[in-house]
Amino acid sequence: MLTLGVMTAIGGFVDIGNLVTSGVTGARFDVSLAWAVALGTIGMVVYGEMAGRVTAVAQRPVFHVVRERLGVRFGLLNLVAACALSALALTAEIGGVALSLELASDVSYLLWVPLVALGVWGVTWRMKFQYMERIFGLMGLALLVFVVALFFLPTDWGALLSSATHPSVPASESYPTYFFYAVSLVGACIVPYQVVFFSAGGLEEGWTVDSLAEMRLNVLVGFPLGGILTLAIMACSAVVLMPLQVNVSHLGEVGLPAAVAFGKAGLAFALVGFFAATFAAAAETALSTGYSMGQYFGWSWGKWLRPTEAPRFHVVVLGTLLLGTAFVLTTIDPIKVTIVSVVLGAAAIPLTYLPILVTANDRDYLGEHVNGWFANALGVLVLLMMLVVSLVAVPLLLWTKAGQ
Amino acid sequence: MRTSELIGCEVVDSDGVRVGRVHDIRLEARPPLGASGDPAYRVQGLVLGPVGLAQRLGYGRHDMKGPWPLTVMLRALSRRSYLVPWSDVGELGGKQLNLLRRKTDLVPVRDAQDDGRDSSEADG
Amino acid sequence: MMTRWSERVADINDLLLDRQIFDADGHPVGKVDDLELVDANDGGPPVLSAILCGPMAFGPRLGGALGLWWLSVARRLRPDADPTPVRIPFDQVASVDRKQVCLSTRGEDEGPQRLRRWTRDKIVSKIPGGQS
């Protein structure tokens, strides 16, 4: 029942973007950027609940709403941006899965890539949606090792708490870099493909007006879980890697604290978690391009339909997978792709959010379930936050050269 | 003709003053034409003006509840749009539509609201 | 067959354009890409006569250079076919409301299904597991 929320959290929220940015920021900024994770989580909860409500009550998924509200031209712009970003994210995720396997096996990640692509395709082509949710949701919970590790590491809880509640820029870092990483963290939490997946997933699960409680449970359990996991990884990084002044540039370094706390077992859990999160994210990003295009153009879409019943949808998913795989095989650094995709995603977020916010106020669509004053107040505050993030994202990316 | 040929057209009034662009087409149910018994939906008028954003998002006509800052901003924008009855629409030349009225005589779309949104079904 | 409309007076952007079209079995057919108006020959305003659907309707609706390009690509992919868009007259429409359009017909007769059939026959069925 909760599996959609947990899987969206594991594959959407906690994907290679979160893993890397939380590891990097923990090592460089202690936990003084925890507020960015909190903001991102709140934003995602508000956004996810509204999108989920529109899906369950009006039976309209995200890209139906985008095209209906923004029209053909802006809708198409939105679609192109969403698909391009998903493809970029997919590249990063495939890289992430391959890197996790490299860490476990000492075989170069590039050799794993074709196998990973095949695996992801197999899951998106034939595996039932519910199985996919359950398997990866459960496996991803292995990331809880980071939460547990905090209790076994020499964690100074007082210092952590004070750093989180009194954020400050460390002497060795500059303000632009600090805010660049703040933007990256928010962008890593609120990714467009995640909402598309959550909403489409809701229809895959057959949500109706009666499913509102279930939908909200998914949102309130899934996304905060993602936030907690992100914070745990950040805190572990701060406790273990910051004193050693490790410059996190590899996925292995993010997993190091689990190894320090629990040895090989800890590392194993971390790797299983990394694998599940990145694999789920690869499936989600690939599926979300299919969902977005299918919903924009009016095709049949959905994993509940066999390939012959939704041919264009499945071909788009396959095509995106091939594109992402090819891109990874150019040996581009998956970590760099991750950072860029997260920041560009942050810049594009208001595009898909605004139509949802507007539709959530439309009585013809939602009847009595339209936004109340509280939902609207939150909705507008989140919109403002997204607009600010969107405006500064690209300038900061260029100014700090991606956080150098 | 297709509705896409009308929407987006530049509109000019009877004095040649630019009024804006066509944003939307208002239809209304009228008595059936043929033997089918289905009411004919005919063009009642055109919604046009300088900025179409509000119409596009749905703030022009329906009672959009909110959210608050957007309703204020977008309703203000939609106030600058007009509803021109079909009888006042003249020639369509290329991408330009000529009206048979002056801009100052046009009725703003919000004043022209009629509550056609009843829940009764429009069958004859 | 009477079409059920949710409103007597409506703006086409609010009610019809860009809405999802479902057939009688509930399968997606396409989007309302454009609408056709015809002269009634009684001196009155034009009458809404059909829904237009598919790339031939989408291209002109997109407008500008991009729309022209879209149309030319669509034409080149089917050079022998009729360049007019798929037309769904309102006697095939069961209901219209702000969220969707439902047809009273079913099946793969409609034009937008051509790309779907082609994709299924030429690509999907060639891939393992795609035949069922």
XYZ file of C-alpha atoms in Angstrom, chain A residues 24-372:
349
model
C 29.602 16.300 -0.884
C 27.883 18.935 1.238
C 28.301 16.975 4.455
C 32.041 16.811 3.907
C 32.407 20.461 2.955
C 29.751 22.302 4.920
C 29.051 20.086 7.927
C 25.259 19.910 8.259
C 24.767 23.641 7.826
C 22.808 22.977 4.649
C 20.258 20.794 6.420
C 17.734 23.612 5.962
C 17.965 23.146 2.192
C 17.004 19.496 2.574
C 14.131 20.500 4.837
C 12.926 23.061 2.266
C 13.208 20.539 -0.524
C 11.285 17.946 1.446
C 8.486 20.346 2.341
C 8.293 21.504 -1.276
C 8.076 17.943 -2.480
C 5.367 17.049 0.048
C 3.208 20.028 -0.996
C 3.811 19.424 -4.699
C 3.313 15.670 -4.453
C 0.085 15.974 -2.484
C -1.440 18.406 -4.967
C -0.383 16.372 -7.978
C -1.620 13.228 -6.253
C -4.949 14.867 -5.478
C -5.450 16.073 -9.029
C -4.602 12.580 -10.260
C -6.873 10.745 -7.847
C -9.904 13.041 -8.009
C -9.808 14.415 -11.541
C -8.087 11.337 -13.008
C -5.714 13.638 -14.854
C -1.961 12.986 -14.705
C 0.654 15.709 -14.732
C 1.182 16.217 -18.445
C -2.527 16.241 -19.246
C -2.776 19.156 -16.855
C 0.320 20.859 -18.250
C -1.026 20.829 -21.790
C -4.561 21.817 -20.762
C -3.378 24.800 -18.719
C -0.391 26.015 -20.640
C -1.569 25.224 -24.154
C 0.237 23.633 -27.027
C 3.332 25.836 -27.224
C 4.250 26.282 -23.564
C 3.195 22.729 -22.958
C 5.573 21.528 -25.640
C 8.391 23.608 -24.214
C 7.675 22.039 -20.876
C 7.650 18.575 -22.416
C 10.953 19.064 -24.179
C 12.555 20.388 -20.994
C 11.147 17.561 -18.892
C 12.279 14.881 -21.337
C 15.721 16.379 -21.806
C 16.210 16.589 -18.054
C 14.925 13.071 -17.548
C 17.324 11.784 -20.168
C 20.180 13.618 -18.471
C 19.136 12.247 -15.097
C 18.854 8.766 -16.606
C 22.440 9.000 -17.777
C 23.496 9.900 -14.257
C 21.447 7.091 -12.723
C 22.754 4.403 -15.074
C 26.213 5.663 -14.209
C 25.257 5.432 -10.542
C 24.073 1.821 -10.788
C 27.227 0.883 -12.660
C 29.362 2.660 -10.050
C 27.636 0.771 -7.228
C 28.380 -2.474 -9.012
C 31.967 -1.388 -9.577
C 32.343 -0.756 -5.864
C 31.024 -4.221 -5.111
C 33.021 -6.062 -7.701
C 36.140 -4.136 -8.719
C 35.017 -4.441 -12.315
C 35.063 -1.096 -14.146
C 31.713 0.654 -14.210
C 31.804 0.981 -17.976
C 31.663 -2.768 -18.342
C 28.600 -2.881 -16.133
C 26.722 -0.246 -18.111
C 25.308 -2.451 -20.890
C 24.146 -5.028 -18.333
C 22.525 -2.330 -16.246
C 20.761 -0.906 -19.280
C 19.450 -4.352 -20.126
C 18.249 -4.843 -16.566
C 16.464 -1.507 -16.443
C 14.856 -2.192 -19.775
C 13.705 -5.607 -18.628
C 12.038 -4.045 -15.612
C 10.333 -1.286 -17.565
C 9.294 -3.589 -20.389
C 7.853 -6.534 -18.573
C 7.909 -6.309 -14.781
C 4.605 -5.517 -13.158
C 4.461 -2.058 -11.653
C 3.598 -3.341 -8.175
C 6.536 -5.772 -8.106
C 8.872 -3.024 -9.198
C 7.632 -0.808 -6.373
C 7.950 -3.472 -3.732
C 11.340 -4.847 -4.708
C 13.120 -1.549 -5.060
C 11.288 0.126 -2.240
C 12.340 -2.628 0.141
C 15.907 -2.855 -1.117
C 16.267 0.885 -0.861
C 15.480 0.740 2.838
C 18.990 -0.658 3.218
C 20.013 3.003 3.154
C 18.711 3.191 6.710
C 22.179 1.893 7.605
C 23.266 5.533 7.473
C 20.726 6.476 10.108
C 21.815 3.629 12.337
C 25.489 4.348 11.687
C 25.145 7.769 13.283
C 24.590 6.047 16.595
C 27.715 3.946 16.205
C 30.039 6.644 14.983
C 31.714 9.219 17.220
C 28.833 11.568 16.534
C 28.721 14.806 18.449
C 24.944 15.247 18.422
C 25.126 18.637 20.047
C 27.498 19.953 17.414
C 25.395 18.479 14.617
C 22.233 20.043 15.968
C 23.849 23.402 16.454
C 25.340 23.370 12.963
C 21.982 22.491 11.466
C 20.011 25.100 13.368
C 22.613 27.861 13.111
C 23.713 27.589 9.508
C 26.897 29.347 8.578
C 29.335 29.302 5.736
C 32.639 27.686 6.771
C 35.702 29.887 6.489
C 37.188 27.841 3.676
C 34.125 28.224 1.457
C 32.523 31.145 -0.348
C 28.934 32.330 -0.183
C 28.141 31.619 -3.849
C 29.356 28.040 -3.474
C 27.296 27.635 -0.317
C 24.144 28.769 -2.085
C 24.994 26.757 -5.148
C 24.903 23.635 -3.020
C 21.743 24.825 -1.319
C 20.124 25.043 -4.742
C 21.525 21.634 -5.671
C 20.026 20.070 -2.572
C 16.609 21.576 -3.221
C 16.881 20.492 -6.850
C 17.871 17.004 -5.785
C 14.725 16.767 -3.668
C 12.206 18.239 -6.090
C 12.874 16.669 -9.459
C 10.308 16.958 -12.264
C 10.456 13.299 -13.260
C 9.579 12.316 -9.733
C 6.208 14.059 -9.769
C 5.412 12.735 -13.232
C 6.218 9.250 -11.948
C 4.213 9.653 -8.738
C 1.139 10.895 -10.586
C 1.350 8.293 -13.348
C 2.052 5.657 -10.727
C -1.124 6.662 -8.983
C -3.099 5.947 -12.126
C -1.167 2.698 -12.578
C -2.395 1.802 -9.096
C -5.932 2.791 -9.993
C -6.357 5.700 -7.580
C -9.785 7.288 -7.360
C -11.432 9.811 -5.054
C -11.509 7.092 -2.399
C -7.737 6.747 -2.560
C -6.995 10.185 -1.146
C -6.052 8.889 2.278
C -3.726 6.310 0.753
C -2.208 8.932 -1.532
C -1.575 11.281 1.377
C -0.035 8.494 3.419
C 2.343 7.804 0.568
C 3.290 11.464 0.406
C 3.680 11.969 4.147
C 5.663 8.787 4.687
C 7.602 8.505 1.442
C 9.040 11.956 0.897
C 10.027 12.714 4.492
C 11.666 9.276 4.553
C 13.709 10.439 1.593
C 14.545 13.621 3.472
C 15.659 11.703 6.546
C 17.867 9.398 4.494
C 19.415 12.415 2.759
C 20.100 14.108 6.088
C 21.557 10.908 7.520
C 23.998 10.591 4.644
C 24.908 14.253 5.017
C 25.455 13.868 8.765
C 27.566 10.720 8.327
C 29.640 12.558 5.775
C 30.069 15.453 8.183
C 31.090 13.188 11.041
C 33.500 10.962 9.128
C 34.663 12.735 6.007
C 34.856 16.349 7.096
C 37.543 15.836 9.735
C 39.560 13.864 7.199
C 39.014 16.695 4.705
C 37.948 14.243 2.051
C 36.850 15.888 -1.149
C 33.918 13.682 -2.099
C 34.120 12.993 -5.791
C 33.269 9.318 -5.928
C 30.311 7.258 -4.809
C 32.575 5.058 -2.714
C 33.429 7.983 -0.479
C 29.745 8.542 0.234
C 29.521 4.958 1.493
C 32.646 5.174 3.620
C 30.924 6.175 6.878
C 28.846 2.987 6.790
C 32.047 0.990 6.451
C 33.642 2.911 9.305
C 30.686 2.158 11.562
C 30.003 -1.455 10.670
C 32.850 -2.673 8.516
C 32.093 -4.866 5.536
C 28.473 -5.416 6.545
C 27.887 -1.693 6.686
C 29.411 -1.174 3.272
C 27.305 -4.014 1.892
C 24.112 -2.391 3.125
C 25.192 0.931 1.714
C 25.941 -0.586 -1.684
C 22.634 -2.457 -1.798
C 20.916 0.796 -0.963
C 22.856 2.726 -3.609
C 22.090 0.060 -6.159
C 18.370 0.033 -5.378
C 18.059 3.812 -5.351
C 19.907 4.365 -8.609
C 18.284 1.410 -10.367
C 14.823 2.551 -9.299
C 15.683 6.069 -10.405
C 16.852 4.802 -13.788
C 13.531 3.019 -14.243
C 11.620 6.080 -13.059
C 13.399 8.531 -15.337
C 13.015 6.268 -18.360
C 9.334 5.680 -17.602
C 8.694 9.352 -16.957
C 9.749 10.328 -20.479
C 7.252 7.809 -21.775
C 4.584 9.079 -19.387
C 5.220 12.724 -20.269
C 5.158 12.239 -24.024
C 2.226 9.834 -23.928
C 0.226 12.198 -21.745
C 1.068 15.270 -23.814
C 0.180 13.696 -27.163
C -2.766 11.666 -25.927
C -1.373 8.158 -26.500
C -2.179 5.072 -24.453
C 0.488 4.885 -21.810
C 1.250 2.859 -18.738
C 3.046 -0.225 -17.562
C -0.267 -1.877 -16.864
C -0.659 -2.080 -20.616
C 1.340 -4.672 -22.450
C 3.768 -3.411 -25.090
C 1.337 -4.155 -27.906
C -1.318 -2.083 -26.198
C 0.860 0.952 -25.625
C 3.506 0.706 -28.340
C 4.511 4.363 -28.638
C 4.911 4.695 -24.869
C 7.163 1.650 -24.617
C 9.208 2.663 -27.653
C 9.842 6.099 -26.171
C 10.974 4.500 -22.904
C 13.284 2.170 -24.789
C 14.617 4.992 -26.926
C 15.393 7.108 -23.877
C 17.195 4.170 -22.289
C 19.335 3.712 -25.379
C 20.127 7.422 -25.453
C 21.099 7.489 -21.790
C 23.228 4.386 -22.145
C 25.045 5.773 -25.148
C 25.747 8.962 -23.264
C 27.208 7.099 -20.274
C 29.404 5.045 -22.555
C 31.081 8.232 -23.773
C 32.871 7.961 -20.391
C 31.501 11.292 -19.257
C 31.836 11.549 -15.483
C 28.492 10.448 -13.995
C 29.035 12.606 -10.921
C 29.405 15.750 -13.041
C 26.321 14.842 -15.065
C 24.477 14.373 -11.777
C 25.315 17.822 -10.495
C 24.361 19.543 -13.732
C 21.103 17.612 -14.094
C 20.096 18.418 -10.525
C 20.678 22.138 -10.944
C 18.960 22.362 -14.330
C 16.070 20.402 -12.860
C 15.827 22.993 -10.106
C 15.627 25.729 -12.734
C 12.796 23.972 -14.577
C 10.646 23.037 -11.622
C 8.132 25.937 -11.671
C 7.087 24.983 -15.208
C 5.354 21.796 -14.138
C 4.369 23.084 -10.704
C 2.308 26.085 -11.771
C -0.281 24.167 -13.849
C -0.775 21.738 -10.962
C -1.238 24.545 -8.452
C -3.776 26.232 -10.723
C -5.659 23.006 -11.427
C -5.784 22.216 -7.708
C -7.965 25.322 -7.401
C -10.383 24.423 -10.174
C -13.735 23.226 -8.866
C -14.677 21.550 -12.117
C -11.701 19.258 -11.712
C -11.603 18.638 -7.997
C -15.056 19.476 -6.752
C -14.954 19.786 -2.984
C -11.312 18.696 -2.900
C -9.951 21.994 -4.192
C -7.215 23.646 -2.163
C -8.345 25.193 1.065
